[in-house]
Amino acid sequence: MHFTKDHEWVSVDGDIATVGISKHAAEALGDVVFVEVPEVGKTFAKGDSFAVVESVKAASDVYAPVSGEVVEANDVLSTAPETVNAAPEADGWFAKIKISDASQLDGLMDQAAYDAFLATL
């Protein structure tokens, strides 16, 4: 699993990246009440806002950690947004993206680097 400084996580299987928000981000947001996932077939560049997560505290954009095309969206989140709080780094994933530039994964943090980054916040 890889992480961004914006608290997204990425799990890669071949050329498919599963993307969600980190446990840290889910805890900081509080109770998630709404999630807008991207449409299948939509393409995004690394850094583009591709989803929205709203909690009782705030609404936040979720940014694409890699460029590519959405091949699957987690539609469960539209009826059960609390899944993001219950399992942010598992069942609470937002979308699966077919990676168009695998070299973009090189700029992401591993778990140890992300933990060190969190310690600086």
PDB file of C-alpha atoms in Angstrom, residues 32-112:
ATOM      1  CA  VAL A  32     -18.780  10.220   7.042  1.00  0.00           C
ATOM      2  CA  VAL A  33     -22.335  10.971   5.864  1.00  0.00           C
ATOM      3  CA  PHE A  34     -21.934  11.202   2.062  1.00  0.00           C
ATOM      4  CA  VAL A  35     -19.497   9.993  -0.584  1.00  0.00           C
ATOM      5  CA  GLU A  36     -19.494  10.906  -4.267  1.00  0.00           C
ATOM      6  CA  VAL A  37     -17.419   8.397  -6.225  1.00  0.00           C
ATOM      7  CA  PRO A  38     -16.223   9.000  -9.802  1.00  0.00           C
ATOM      8  CA  GLU A  39     -18.045   7.617 -12.816  1.00  0.00           C
ATOM      9  CA  VAL A  40     -16.683   4.520 -14.542  1.00  0.00           C
ATOM     10  CA  GLY A  41     -14.955   5.511 -17.784  1.00  0.00           C
ATOM     11  CA  LYS A  42     -13.909   8.947 -16.558  1.00  0.00           C
ATOM     12  CA  THR A  43     -10.205   9.777 -16.829  1.00  0.00           C
ATOM     13  CA  PHE A  44      -8.182  11.810 -14.369  1.00  0.00           C
ATOM     14  CA  ALA A  45      -4.693  13.226 -14.197  1.00  0.00           C
ATOM     15  CA  LYS A  46      -2.618  12.761 -11.067  1.00  0.00           C
ATOM     16  CA  GLY A  47      -3.712  15.410  -8.568  1.00  0.00           C
ATOM     17  CA  ASP A  48      -7.188  15.956 -10.048  1.00  0.00           C
ATOM     18  CA  SER A  49     -10.131  15.956  -7.656  1.00  0.00           C
ATOM     19  CA  PHE A  50     -11.941  12.727  -8.496  1.00  0.00           C
ATOM     20  CA  ALA A  51     -14.272  12.121  -5.534  1.00  0.00           C
ATOM     21  CA  VAL A  52     -15.887  13.959  -2.616  1.00  0.00           C
ATOM     22  CA  VAL A  53     -16.298  12.799   0.967  1.00  0.00           C
ATOM     23  CA  GLU A  54     -18.536  14.675   3.402  1.00  0.00           C
ATOM     24  CA  SER A  55     -18.643  14.240   7.138  1.00  0.00           C
ATOM     25  CA  VAL A  56     -20.470  15.908   9.975  1.00  0.00           C
ATOM     26  CA  LYS A  57     -17.414  18.226  10.204  1.00  0.00           C
ATOM     27  CA  ALA A  58     -16.510  19.070   6.603  1.00  0.00           C
ATOM     28  CA  ALA A  59     -16.564  18.220   2.911  1.00  0.00           C
ATOM     29  CA  SER A  60     -13.263  17.245   1.302  1.00  0.00           C
ATOM     30  CA  ASP A  61     -12.069  16.489  -2.184  1.00  0.00           C
ATOM     31  CA  VAL A  62     -10.265  13.219  -2.806  1.00  0.00           C
ATOM     32  CA  TYR A  63      -7.414  13.525  -5.297  1.00  0.00           C
ATOM     33  CA  ALA A  64      -6.279  11.009  -7.886  1.00  0.00           C
ATOM     34  CA  PRO A  65      -2.882   9.700  -6.748  1.00  0.00           C
ATOM     35  CA  VAL A  66      -2.143   8.443 -10.275  1.00  0.00           C
ATOM     36  CA  SER A  67      -3.367   9.275 -13.767  1.00  0.00           C
ATOM     37  CA  GLY A  68      -5.740   6.876 -15.453  1.00  0.00           C
ATOM     38  CA  GLU A  69      -9.279   5.735 -16.192  1.00  0.00           C
ATOM     39  CA  VAL A  70     -11.836   4.693 -13.603  1.00  0.00           C
ATOM     40  CA  VAL A  71     -12.711   1.044 -14.250  1.00  0.00           C
ATOM     41  CA  GLU A  72     -14.800   0.467 -11.125  1.00  0.00           C
ATOM     42  CA  ALA A  73     -16.455   2.661  -8.500  1.00  0.00           C
ATOM     43  CA  ASN A  74     -17.441   1.529  -5.021  1.00  0.00           C
ATOM     44  CA  ASP A  75     -21.187   2.122  -5.317  1.00  0.00           C
ATOM     45  CA  VAL A  76     -21.741   0.690  -1.817  1.00  0.00           C
ATOM     46  CA  LEU A  77     -20.570   4.055  -0.474  1.00  0.00           C
ATOM     47  CA  SER A  78     -23.629   5.857  -1.888  1.00  0.00           C
ATOM     48  CA  THR A  79     -25.931   3.932   0.453  1.00  0.00           C
ATOM     49  CA  ALA A  80     -23.432   3.097   3.206  1.00  0.00           C
ATOM     50  CA  PRO A  81     -20.957   6.013   3.485  1.00  0.00           C
ATOM     51  CA  GLU A  82     -20.107   4.893   7.025  1.00  0.00           C
ATOM     52  CA  THR A  83     -18.077   2.100   5.389  1.00  0.00           C
ATOM     53  CA  VAL A  84     -15.320   4.706   4.969  1.00  0.00           C
ATOM     54  CA  ASN A  85     -15.116   5.056   8.768  1.00  0.00           C
ATOM     55  CA  ALA A  86     -15.499   1.333   9.466  1.00  0.00           C
ATOM     56  CA  ALA A  87     -12.835   0.139   6.995  1.00  0.00           C
ATOM     57  CA  PRO A  88     -11.112   3.114   5.324  1.00  0.00           C
ATOM     58  CA  GLU A  89      -8.174   1.070   4.020  1.00  0.00           C
ATOM     59  CA  ALA A  90     -10.248  -1.956   2.959  1.00  0.00           C
ATOM     60  CA  ASP A  91     -13.986  -2.023   2.065  1.00  0.00           C
ATOM     61  CA  GLY A  92     -14.155   1.796   2.141  1.00  0.00           C
ATOM     62  CA  TRP A  93     -12.215   2.189  -1.120  1.00  0.00           C
ATOM     63  CA  PHE A  94     -13.531   4.788  -3.582  1.00  0.00           C
ATOM     64  CA  ALA A  95     -12.486   3.647  -7.054  1.00  0.00           C
ATOM     65  CA  LYS A  96     -10.275   1.387  -9.114  1.00  0.00           C
ATOM     66  CA  ILE A  97      -8.181   3.173 -11.719  1.00  0.00           C
ATOM     67  CA  LYS A  98      -6.378   1.678 -14.717  1.00  0.00           C
ATOM     68  CA  ILE A  99      -2.969   3.322 -14.331  1.00  0.00           C
ATOM     69  CA  SER A 100      -1.752   5.199 -17.413  1.00  0.00           C
ATOM     70  CA  ASP A 101       1.714   6.087 -16.027  1.00  0.00           C
ATOM     71  CA  ALA A 102       3.118   3.571 -13.533  1.00  0.00           C
ATOM     72  CA  SER A 103       6.130   5.810 -12.848  1.00  0.00           C
ATOM     73  CA  GLN A 104       3.784   8.056 -10.822  1.00  0.00           C
ATOM     74  CA  LEU A 105       3.731   5.363  -8.123  1.00  0.00           C
ATOM     75  CA  ASP A 106       7.399   6.154  -7.424  1.00  0.00           C
ATOM     76  CA  GLY A 107       6.437   9.465  -5.805  1.00  0.00           C
ATOM     77  CA  LEU A 108       4.137   7.847  -3.236  1.00  0.00           C
ATOM     78  CA  MET A 109       5.054   6.942   0.347  1.00  0.00           C
ATOM     79  CA  ASP A 110       5.156   3.446   1.806  1.00  0.00           C
ATOM     80  CA  GLN A 111       3.616   2.783   5.236  1.00  0.00           C
ATOM     81  CA  ALA A 112       6.792   3.688   7.166  1.00  0.00           C
TER      82      ALA A 112
END
